[in-house]
Amino acid sequence: MRIAVIGGTGVYDPQILNDIRQEHVTTPYGEVDVMVGTYRDKEVAFLARHGTDHSVPPHLVNYRANITALKKLGVRNIIATAAVGSLNKAMKPGDMVFVDQFLDFTKSRAQTFFEGGPDGVVHIDMTEPYCPELRELLFNAAYDLRMRAHLGGTYACTEGPRFETPAEINMIRQLGGDLVGMTGVPEVVLAREAEICYATVTMVTNYAAGLQANRLTHEEVVEMMRTNTENLRRLIMHTIAAIDPERTCICQWAVSGPVQPVKE
Ligand code: HPA
């Protein structure tokens, strides 16, 4: 299968896929359960990032096992979802943002498949960390479906699992961050190292700490995701319908291919 969805907070259910079965994939990093189903004759893998019961916190997600499992299944395109807080007044709760850059404030996560020795040393290019073609497909789907969406934005990944302090949010804003979440990195980096096209649909669930009147709760994030799950599902299905499963892209030669010019 060529297409996978990594469901973040609030997106645990492969929903409208047909003929769903579970695949248990063994990787050098651990075991991974992936649901596999079909949508319009395309096989699609679905992986709940936090487990189906939200039992794995962001800093303990086994990102390397997840990406390796999808690679082993033959996946070439990943659409990931992520709940985010917004630091940008134009990106409102309920909006989707197809981010194009990230800032990394994580601290304790394995960031690479290439640990030296037999794995080698690789310094992966991150000029365009999210696949520009998948982002465009997502944006076109949002446009077709008349959903509020932004093509581009800078995602800041914090370590969590706590929310940020207002001082941290102020710092991130000064550094150019539009959105803040806890799971985007290193997932996006590992996908590129695995030569898989990867794009994230971020769903704004709240204004970040200090920018809204009330204190943040996980429940409010989950509730906002619940309200918008149907929109996310429709967007993802519309995008999957538009993906040519056999499409190729420069992301798929990120390690093995020649250096590529940045697209105009
Ligand atoms: N901060 C970090 N992660 C989040 C937030 C936030 O405000 N909202 C949803 N995920």
PDB file of C-alpha atoms and ligand atoms in Angstrom:
ATOM      1  CA  MET A   1       0.000   0.000   0.000  1.00  0.00           C
ATOM      2  CA  ARG A   2       1.226   3.493  -0.826  1.00  0.00           C
ATOM      3  CA  ILE A   3      -0.811   5.852   1.388  1.00  0.00           C
ATOM      4  CA  ALA A   4      -0.962   6.159   5.172  1.00  0.00           C
ATOM      5  CA  VAL A   5      -2.692   8.400   7.674  1.00  0.00           C
ATOM      6  CA  ILE A   6      -1.101   9.036  11.056  1.00  0.00           C
ATOM      7  CA  GLY A   7      -3.947  10.139  13.310  1.00  0.00           C
ATOM      8  CA  GLY A   8      -3.028  12.491  16.144  1.00  0.00           C
ATOM      9  CA  THR A   9      -5.089  13.562  19.146  1.00  0.00           C
ATOM     10  CA  GLY A  10      -8.792  13.026  18.484  1.00  0.00           C
ATOM     11  CA  VAL A  11      -8.244  11.038  15.286  1.00  0.00           C
ATOM     12  CA  TYR A  12      -8.097   7.421  16.431  1.00  0.00           C
ATOM     13  CA  ASP A  13     -10.508   5.730  14.159  1.00  0.00           C
ATOM     14  CA  PRO A  14      -9.885   4.588  10.571  1.00  0.00           C
ATOM     15  CA  GLN A  15     -13.601   5.323  10.078  1.00  0.00           C
ATOM     16  CA  ILE A  16     -14.755   5.077   6.494  1.00  0.00           C
ATOM     17  CA  LEU A  17     -12.082   2.685   5.261  1.00  0.00           C
ATOM     18  CA  ASN A  18     -13.601  -0.588   4.066  1.00  0.00           C
ATOM     19  CA  ASP A  19     -12.456  -4.169   4.697  1.00  0.00           C
ATOM     20  CA  ILE A  20     -10.356  -3.136   7.676  1.00  0.00           C
ATOM     21  CA  ARG A  21      -7.745  -5.548   8.960  1.00  0.00           C
ATOM     22  CA  GLN A  22      -4.962  -5.174  11.485  1.00  0.00           C
ATOM     23  CA  GLU A  23      -1.326  -5.614  10.525  1.00  0.00           C
ATOM     24  CA  HIS A  24       1.229  -6.271  13.214  1.00  0.00           C
ATOM     25  CA  VAL A  25       4.602  -5.036  12.017  1.00  0.00           C
ATOM     26  CA  THR A  26       7.902  -5.914  13.688  1.00  0.00           C
ATOM     27  CA  THR A  27      10.661  -3.323  13.381  1.00  0.00           C
ATOM     28  CA  PRO A  28      14.140  -3.005  14.934  1.00  0.00           C
ATOM     29  CA  TYR A  29      12.635  -0.252  17.137  1.00  0.00           C
ATOM     30  CA  GLY A  30       9.590  -2.143  18.399  1.00  0.00           C
ATOM     31  CA  GLU A  31       6.232  -3.611  17.404  1.00  0.00           C
ATOM     32  CA  VAL A  32       3.575  -1.520  15.668  1.00  0.00           C
ATOM     33  CA  ASP A  33      -0.106  -2.194  15.044  1.00  0.00           C
ATOM     34  CA  VAL A  34      -1.413  -0.641  11.865  1.00  0.00           C
ATOM     35  CA  MET A  35      -4.981  -0.774  10.570  1.00  0.00           C
ATOM     36  CA  VAL A  36      -5.249  -1.339   6.864  1.00  0.00           C
ATOM     37  CA  GLY A  37      -8.340  -0.765   4.772  1.00  0.00           C
ATOM     38  CA  THR A  38      -9.438   0.379   1.357  1.00  0.00           C
ATOM     39  CA  TYR A  39     -10.925   3.625   0.141  1.00  0.00           C
ATOM     40  CA  ARG A  40     -12.067   3.846  -3.478  1.00  0.00           C
ATOM     41  CA  ASP A  41      -9.936   0.816  -4.350  1.00  0.00           C
ATOM     42  CA  LYS A  42      -6.828   2.320  -2.765  1.00  0.00           C
ATOM     43  CA  GLU A  43      -5.234   0.509   0.136  1.00  0.00           C
ATOM     44  CA  VAL A  44      -4.698   2.908   3.025  1.00  0.00           C
ATOM     45  CA  ALA A  45      -2.829   2.311   6.287  1.00  0.00           C
ATOM     46  CA  PHE A  46      -3.962   4.026   9.472  1.00  0.00           C
ATOM     47  CA  LEU A  47      -1.830   4.445  12.557  1.00  0.00           C
ATOM     48  CA  ALA A  48      -3.027   6.110  15.783  1.00  0.00           C
ATOM     49  CA  ARG A  49       0.031   8.027  16.974  1.00  0.00           C
ATOM     50  CA  HIS A  50      -0.935   7.989  20.665  1.00  0.00           C
ATOM     51  CA  GLY A  51      -2.516   4.512  20.533  1.00  0.00           C
ATOM     52  CA  THR A  52      -6.257   4.038  20.078  1.00  0.00           C
ATOM     53  CA  ASP A  53      -6.868   5.005  23.715  1.00  0.00           C
ATOM     54  CA  HIS A  54      -4.487   8.018  23.782  1.00  0.00           C
ATOM     55  CA  SER A  55      -2.225   6.117  26.155  1.00  0.00           C
ATOM     56  CA  VAL A  56       1.164   7.227  24.762  1.00  0.00           C
ATOM     57  CA  PRO A  57       2.284  10.799  25.544  1.00  0.00           C
ATOM     58  CA  PRO A  58       4.039  12.843  22.832  1.00  0.00           C
ATOM     59  CA  HIS A  59       7.576  12.423  24.195  1.00  0.00           C
ATOM     60  CA  LEU A  60       7.194   8.620  24.394  1.00  0.00           C
ATOM     61  CA  VAL A  61       5.718   7.980  20.954  1.00  0.00           C
ATOM     62  CA  ASN A  62       7.964   5.468  19.187  1.00  0.00           C
ATOM     63  CA  TYR A  63       8.400   7.631  16.099  1.00  0.00           C
ATOM     64  CA  ARG A  64      11.129   5.468  14.580  1.00  0.00           C
ATOM     65  CA  ALA A  65       9.075   2.287  14.920  1.00  0.00           C
ATOM     66  CA  ASN A  66       5.993   3.970  13.426  1.00  0.00           C
ATOM     67  CA  ILE A  67       7.786   5.322  10.359  1.00  0.00           C
ATOM     68  CA  THR A  68       9.718   2.082   9.864  1.00  0.00           C
ATOM     69  CA  ALA A  69       6.488   0.060  10.031  1.00  0.00           C
ATOM     70  CA  LEU A  70       4.867   2.242   7.357  1.00  0.00           C
ATOM     71  CA  LYS A  71       7.984   1.997   5.201  1.00  0.00           C
ATOM     72  CA  LYS A  72       7.910  -1.799   5.523  1.00  0.00           C
ATOM     73  CA  LEU A  73       4.285  -1.799   4.347  1.00  0.00           C
ATOM     74  CA  GLY A  74       5.384   0.046   1.199  1.00  0.00           C
ATOM     75  CA  VAL A  75       3.949   3.463   2.116  1.00  0.00           C
ATOM     76  CA  ARG A  76       5.177   6.401   0.034  1.00  0.00           C
ATOM     77  CA  ASN A  77       2.742   9.109   1.158  1.00  0.00           C
ATOM     78  CA  ILE A  78       1.878  10.018   4.736  1.00  0.00           C
ATOM     79  CA  ILE A  79      -0.809  12.465   5.762  1.00  0.00           C
ATOM     80  CA  ALA A  80      -0.427  13.223   9.464  1.00  0.00           C
ATOM     81  CA  THR A  81      -2.888  15.087  11.658  1.00  0.00           C
ATOM     82  CA  ALA A  82      -1.943  17.190  14.658  1.00  0.00           C
ATOM     83  CA  ALA A  83      -3.828  19.345  17.132  1.00  0.00           C
ATOM     84  CA  VAL A  84      -2.091  22.690  17.620  1.00  0.00           C
ATOM     85  CA  GLY A  85      -2.333  25.879  19.607  1.00  0.00           C
ATOM     86  CA  SER A  86      -2.170  29.088  17.586  1.00  0.00           C
ATOM     87  CA  LEU A  87       0.091  32.085  18.106  1.00  0.00           C
ATOM     88  CA  ASN A  88      -1.179  33.766  14.959  1.00  0.00           C
ATOM     89  CA  LYS A  89      -4.487  35.627  15.175  1.00  0.00           C
ATOM     90  CA  ALA A  90      -5.193  34.822  11.509  1.00  0.00           C
ATOM     91  CA  MET A  91      -5.067  31.075  12.302  1.00  0.00           C
ATOM     92  CA  LYS A  92      -8.207  30.618  14.339  1.00  0.00           C
ATOM     93  CA  PRO A  93      -9.576  27.669  16.303  1.00  0.00           C
ATOM     94  CA  GLY A  94     -11.185  25.326  13.768  1.00  0.00           C
ATOM     95  CA  ASP A  95      -8.809  26.377  10.952  1.00  0.00           C
ATOM     96  CA  MET A  96      -6.536  23.891   9.226  1.00  0.00           C
ATOM     97  CA  VAL A  97      -2.958  24.819   8.411  1.00  0.00           C
ATOM     98  CA  PHE A  98      -0.756  22.854   6.019  1.00  0.00           C
ATOM     99  CA  VAL A  99       2.506  23.854   7.638  1.00  0.00           C
ATOM    100  CA  ASP A 100       5.654  24.332   5.573  1.00  0.00           C
ATOM    101  CA  GLN A 101       8.334  24.909   8.234  1.00  0.00           C
ATOM    102  CA  PHE A 102       9.088  23.843  11.767  1.00  0.00           C
ATOM    103  CA  LEU A 103      11.030  24.970  14.824  1.00  0.00           C
ATOM    104  CA  ASP A 104      12.252  22.145  17.062  1.00  0.00           C
ATOM    105  CA  PHE A 105      12.196  22.521  20.857  1.00  0.00           C
ATOM    106  CA  THR A 106      12.105  18.807  21.649  1.00  0.00           C
ATOM    107  CA  LYS A 107      14.683  17.440  24.076  1.00  0.00           C
ATOM    108  CA  SER A 108      14.646  13.695  24.591  1.00  0.00           C
ATOM    109  CA  ARG A 109      13.690  12.059  21.310  1.00  0.00           C
ATOM    110  CA  ALA A 110      15.622   9.873  18.911  1.00  0.00           C
ATOM    111  CA  GLN A 111      15.896  12.193  15.915  1.00  0.00           C
ATOM    112  CA  THR A 112      17.394   9.952  13.231  1.00  0.00           C
ATOM    113  CA  PHE A 113      17.680   6.467  11.777  1.00  0.00           C
ATOM    114  CA  PHE A 114      21.352   7.101  11.063  1.00  0.00           C
ATOM    115  CA  GLU A 115      23.265   6.527  14.290  1.00  0.00           C
ATOM    116  CA  GLY A 116      26.667   6.037  12.686  1.00  0.00           C
ATOM    117  CA  GLY A 117      28.416   2.670  12.502  1.00  0.00           C
ATOM    118  CA  PRO A 118      26.734   0.357   9.989  1.00  0.00           C
ATOM    119  CA  ASP A 119      23.792   2.817   9.654  1.00  0.00           C
ATOM    120  CA  GLY A 120      26.135   5.530   8.416  1.00  0.00           C
ATOM    121  CA  VAL A 121      25.894   9.272   9.019  1.00  0.00           C
ATOM    122  CA  VAL A 122      23.319  11.292   7.088  1.00  0.00           C
ATOM    123  CA  HIS A 123      22.650  15.017   7.306  1.00  0.00           C
ATOM    124  CA  ILE A 124      19.235  15.198   5.702  1.00  0.00           C
ATOM    125  CA  ASP A 125      18.197  18.370   3.864  1.00  0.00           C
ATOM    126  CA  MET A 126      15.300  20.201   5.547  1.00  0.00           C
ATOM    127  CA  THR A 127      14.880  23.122   3.159  1.00  0.00           C
ATOM    128  CA  GLU A 128      11.333  21.929   2.429  1.00  0.00           C
ATOM    129  CA  PRO A 129      10.581  19.623   5.385  1.00  0.00           C
ATOM    130  CA  TYR A 130       6.977  18.897   4.333  1.00  0.00           C
ATOM    131  CA  CYS A 131       6.290  17.480   0.867  1.00  0.00           C
ATOM    132  CA  PRO A 132       5.210  20.491  -1.233  1.00  0.00           C
ATOM    133  CA  GLU A 133       3.137  18.301  -3.567  1.00  0.00           C
ATOM    134  CA  LEU A 134       1.161  16.642  -0.776  1.00  0.00           C
ATOM    135  CA  ARG A 135       0.603  20.028   0.867  1.00  0.00           C
ATOM    136  CA  GLU A 136      -0.789  21.353  -2.379  1.00  0.00           C
ATOM    137  CA  LEU A 137      -3.111  18.353  -2.747  1.00  0.00           C
ATOM    138  CA  LEU A 138      -4.362  18.978   0.788  1.00  0.00           C
ATOM    139  CA  PHE A 139      -4.899  22.661   0.117  1.00  0.00           C
ATOM    140  CA  ASN A 140      -6.757  21.929  -3.128  1.00  0.00           C
ATOM    141  CA  ALA A 141      -8.995  19.501  -1.237  1.00  0.00           C
ATOM    142  CA  ALA A 142      -9.734  22.147   1.416  1.00  0.00           C
ATOM    143  CA  TYR A 143     -10.534  24.608  -1.368  1.00  0.00           C
ATOM    144  CA  ASP A 144     -12.880  22.131  -3.102  1.00  0.00           C
ATOM    145  CA  LEU A 145     -14.628  21.467   0.195  1.00  0.00           C
ATOM    146  CA  ARG A 146     -14.813  25.186   1.101  1.00  0.00           C
ATOM    147  CA  MET A 147     -12.958  24.695   4.385  1.00  0.00           C
ATOM    148  CA  ARG A 148     -10.967  27.392   6.159  1.00  0.00           C
ATOM    149  CA  ALA A 149      -7.336  26.503   5.522  1.00  0.00           C
ATOM    150  CA  HIS A 150      -3.900  28.106   5.263  1.00  0.00           C
ATOM    151  CA  LEU A 151      -1.180  26.927   2.878  1.00  0.00           C
ATOM    152  CA  GLY A 152       1.954  27.477   4.949  1.00  0.00           C
ATOM    153  CA  GLY A 153       2.861  28.258   8.518  1.00  0.00           C
ATOM    154  CA  THR A 154       5.638  27.536  10.976  1.00  0.00           C
ATOM    155  CA  TYR A 155       5.004  24.741  13.469  1.00  0.00           C
ATOM    156  CA  ALA A 156       6.943  24.851  16.728  1.00  0.00           C
ATOM    157  CA  CYS A 157       7.326  21.464  18.394  1.00  0.00           C
ATOM    158  CA  THR A 158       7.698  21.498  22.161  1.00  0.00           C
ATOM    159  CA  GLU A 159       8.675  18.522  24.286  1.00  0.00           C
ATOM    160  CA  GLY A 160       5.509  18.335  26.358  1.00  0.00           C
ATOM    161  CA  PRO A 161       3.643  16.682  27.813  1.00  0.00           C
ATOM    162  CA  ARG A 162       2.975  19.920  29.674  1.00  0.00           C
ATOM    163  CA  PHE A 163       1.630  22.919  27.815  1.00  0.00           C
ATOM    164  CA  GLU A 164       3.905  25.909  27.323  1.00  0.00           C
ATOM    165  CA  THR A 165       4.379  28.900  29.593  1.00  0.00           C
ATOM    166  CA  PRO A 166       3.254  32.282  28.223  1.00  0.00           C
ATOM    167  CA  ALA A 167       6.948  33.293  28.262  1.00  0.00           C
ATOM    168  CA  GLU A 168       7.794  30.340  26.013  1.00  0.00           C
ATOM    169  CA  ILE A 169       4.915  31.237  23.700  1.00  0.00           C
ATOM    170  CA  ASN A 170       6.193  34.802  23.558  1.00  0.00           C
ATOM    171  CA  MET A 171       9.664  33.515  22.657  1.00  0.00           C
ATOM    172  CA  ILE A 172       8.302  31.175  19.976  1.00  0.00           C
ATOM    173  CA  ARG A 173       6.272  34.003  18.493  1.00  0.00           C
ATOM    174  CA  GLN A 174       9.352  36.219  18.308  1.00  0.00           C
ATOM    175  CA  LEU A 175      11.205  33.400  16.548  1.00  0.00           C
ATOM    176  CA  GLY A 176       8.514  33.186  13.876  1.00  0.00           C
ATOM    177  CA  GLY A 177       6.326  30.325  15.129  1.00  0.00           C
ATOM    178  CA  ASP A 178       2.660  30.391  14.105  1.00  0.00           C
ATOM    179  CA  LEU A 179       1.524  27.185  15.783  1.00  0.00           C
ATOM    180  CA  VAL A 180       2.629  25.015  18.647  1.00  0.00           C
ATOM    181  CA  GLY A 181       2.260  21.273  19.138  1.00  0.00           C
ATOM    182  CA  MET A 182       4.127  18.346  20.685  1.00  0.00           C
ATOM    183  CA  THR A 183       4.336  15.594  18.060  1.00  0.00           C
ATOM    184  CA  GLY A 184       5.457  16.956  14.692  1.00  0.00           C
ATOM    185  CA  VAL A 185       9.180  16.446  15.307  1.00  0.00           C
ATOM    186  CA  PRO A 186      10.952  14.084  14.741  1.00  0.00           C
ATOM    187  CA  GLU A 187       8.129  12.403  12.779  1.00  0.00           C
ATOM    188  CA  VAL A 188       8.556  14.717   9.783  1.00  0.00           C
ATOM    189  CA  VAL A 189      12.350  14.272   9.849  1.00  0.00           C
ATOM    190  CA  LEU A 190      12.196  10.477  10.055  1.00  0.00           C
ATOM    191  CA  ALA A 191       9.697  10.339   7.190  1.00  0.00           C
ATOM    192  CA  ARG A 192      12.159  12.254   5.009  1.00  0.00           C
ATOM    193  CA  GLU A 193      15.030  10.009   6.096  1.00  0.00           C
ATOM    194  CA  ALA A 194      12.822   7.062   5.117  1.00  0.00           C
ATOM    195  CA  GLU A 195      12.189   8.782   1.751  1.00  0.00           C
ATOM    196  CA  ILE A 196       8.432   8.998   2.299  1.00  0.00           C
ATOM    197  CA  CYS A 197       6.427  12.062   1.228  1.00  0.00           C
ATOM    198  CA  TYR A 198       4.932  13.554   4.383  1.00  0.00           C
ATOM    199  CA  ALA A 199       2.566  16.447   5.083  1.00  0.00           C
ATOM    200  CA  THR A 200       0.690  17.482   8.204  1.00  0.00           C
ATOM    201  CA  VAL A 201      -2.824  18.778   8.535  1.00  0.00           C
ATOM    202  CA  THR A 202      -2.714  20.816  11.700  1.00  0.00           C
ATOM    203  CA  MET A 203      -6.047  21.647  13.290  1.00  0.00           C
ATOM    204  CA  VAL A 204      -6.070  24.728  15.497  1.00  0.00           C
ATOM    205  CA  THR A 205      -7.791  23.796  18.740  1.00  0.00           C
ATOM    206  CA  ASN A 206      -6.959  26.815  20.892  1.00  0.00           C
ATOM    207  CA  TYR A 207      -4.942  29.998  21.154  1.00  0.00           C
ATOM    208  CA  ALA A 208      -1.637  29.231  22.868  1.00  0.00           C
ATOM    209  CA  ALA A 209      -0.985  29.780  26.578  1.00  0.00           C
ATOM    210  CA  GLY A 210      -1.314  33.408  27.601  1.00  0.00           C
ATOM    211  CA  LEU A 211      -3.149  34.355  24.391  1.00  0.00           C
ATOM    212  CA  GLN A 212      -6.582  33.198  25.512  1.00  0.00           C
ATOM    213  CA  ALA A 213      -8.561  34.121  28.621  1.00  0.00           C
ATOM    214  CA  ASN A 214      -8.762  30.688  30.231  1.00  0.00           C
ATOM    215  CA  ARG A 215      -6.078  28.195  31.244  1.00  0.00           C
ATOM    216  CA  LEU A 216      -5.446  25.358  28.780  1.00  0.00           C
ATOM    217  CA  THR A 217      -6.822  21.873  29.297  1.00  0.00           C
ATOM    218  CA  HIS A 218      -6.344  18.672  27.333  1.00  0.00           C
ATOM    219  CA  GLU A 219     -10.146  18.268  27.421  1.00  0.00           C
ATOM    220  CA  GLU A 220     -10.661  21.484  25.479  1.00  0.00           C
ATOM    221  CA  VAL A 221      -8.180  20.276  22.835  1.00  0.00           C
ATOM    222  CA  VAL A 222      -9.970  16.913  22.564  1.00  0.00           C
ATOM    223  CA  GLU A 223     -13.387  18.584  22.456  1.00  0.00           C
ATOM    224  CA  MET A 224     -12.317  20.920  19.642  1.00  0.00           C
ATOM    225  CA  MET A 225     -10.893  17.960  17.723  1.00  0.00           C
ATOM    226  CA  ARG A 226     -14.173  16.097  18.223  1.00  0.00           C
ATOM    227  CA  THR A 227     -16.096  19.047  16.797  1.00  0.00           C
ATOM    228  CA  ASN A 228     -13.845  19.074  13.750  1.00  0.00           C
ATOM    229  CA  THR A 229     -13.217  15.368  13.194  1.00  0.00           C
ATOM    230  CA  GLU A 230     -15.794  15.142  10.449  1.00  0.00           C
ATOM    231  CA  ASN A 231     -14.138  18.011   8.548  1.00  0.00           C
ATOM    232  CA  LEU A 232     -10.723  16.414   8.947  1.00  0.00           C
ATOM    233  CA  ARG A 233     -12.029  13.081   7.777  1.00  0.00           C
ATOM    234  CA  ARG A 234     -13.668  14.597   4.696  1.00  0.00           C
ATOM    235  CA  LEU A 235     -10.516  16.541   3.886  1.00  0.00           C
ATOM    236  CA  ILE A 236      -8.276  13.490   4.193  1.00  0.00           C
ATOM    237  CA  MET A 237     -10.561  11.267   2.133  1.00  0.00           C
ATOM    238  CA  HIS A 238     -10.859  13.918  -0.588  1.00  0.00           C
ATOM    239  CA  THR A 239      -7.060  14.192  -0.644  1.00  0.00           C
ATOM    240  CA  ILE A 240      -6.539  10.426  -0.749  1.00  0.00           C
ATOM    241  CA  ALA A 241      -8.875  10.255  -3.732  1.00  0.00           C
ATOM    242  CA  ALA A 242      -6.599  12.755  -5.499  1.00  0.00           C
ATOM    243  CA  ILE A 243      -3.288  11.028  -4.722  1.00  0.00           C
ATOM    244  CA  ASP A 244      -1.852   8.909  -7.493  1.00  0.00           C
ATOM    245  CA  PRO A 245      -0.500   5.997  -5.414  1.00  0.00           C
ATOM    246  CA  GLU A 246       2.324   5.456  -7.888  1.00  0.00           C
ATOM    247  CA  ARG A 247       3.378   9.113  -7.973  1.00  0.00           C
ATOM    248  CA  THR A 248       7.060   9.750  -7.469  1.00  0.00           C
ATOM    249  CA  CYS A 249       8.603  12.821  -5.889  1.00  0.00           C
ATOM    250  CA  ILE A 250      12.017  14.158  -4.880  1.00  0.00           C
ATOM    251  CA  CYS A 251      11.208  13.284  -1.226  1.00  0.00           C
ATOM    252  CA  GLN A 252      11.593   9.668  -2.325  1.00  0.00           C
ATOM    253  CA  TRP A 253      15.284  10.180  -3.175  1.00  0.00           C
ATOM    254  CA  ALA A 254      16.135  12.310  -0.131  1.00  0.00           C
ATOM    255  CA  VAL A 255      18.967  10.045   0.998  1.00  0.00           C
ATOM    256  CA  SER A 256      19.800   8.030  -2.082  1.00  0.00           C
ATOM    257  CA  GLY A 257      19.504  10.632  -4.833  1.00  0.00           C
ATOM    258  CA  PRO A 258      21.501  13.615  -6.097  1.00  0.00           C
ATOM    259  CA  VAL A 259      21.168  17.034  -4.471  1.00  0.00           C
ATOM    260  CA  GLN A 260      18.005  18.701  -5.782  1.00  0.00           C
ATOM    261  CA  PRO A 261      17.416  22.378  -6.539  1.00  0.00           C
ATOM    262  CA  VAL A 262      14.725  24.096  -4.466  1.00  0.00           C
ATOM    263  CA  LYS A 263      11.548  24.545  -6.511  1.00  0.00           C
ATOM    264  CA  GLU A 264      10.667  28.135  -7.452  1.00  0.00           C
TER     265      GLU A 264
HETATM  266  N1  HPA B   1       0.409  23.605  22.939  1.00  0.00           N
HETATM  267  C1  HPA B   1       0.964  22.408  22.613  1.00  0.00           C
HETATM  268  N2  HPA B   1       0.320  21.443  22.008  1.00  0.00           N
HETATM  269  C2  HPA B   1      -0.976  21.653  21.689  1.00  0.00           C
HETATM  270  C3  HPA B   1      -1.627  22.858  21.994  1.00  0.00           C
HETATM  271  C4  HPA B   1      -0.903  23.886  22.649  1.00  0.00           C
HETATM  272  O1  HPA B   1      -1.422  24.977  22.942  1.00  0.00           O
HETATM  273  N3  HPA B   1      -2.915  22.739  21.547  1.00  0.00           N
HETATM  274  C5  HPA B   1      -3.011  21.497  20.980  1.00  0.00           C
HETATM  275  N4  HPA B   1      -1.842  20.850  21.072  1.00  0.00           N
END
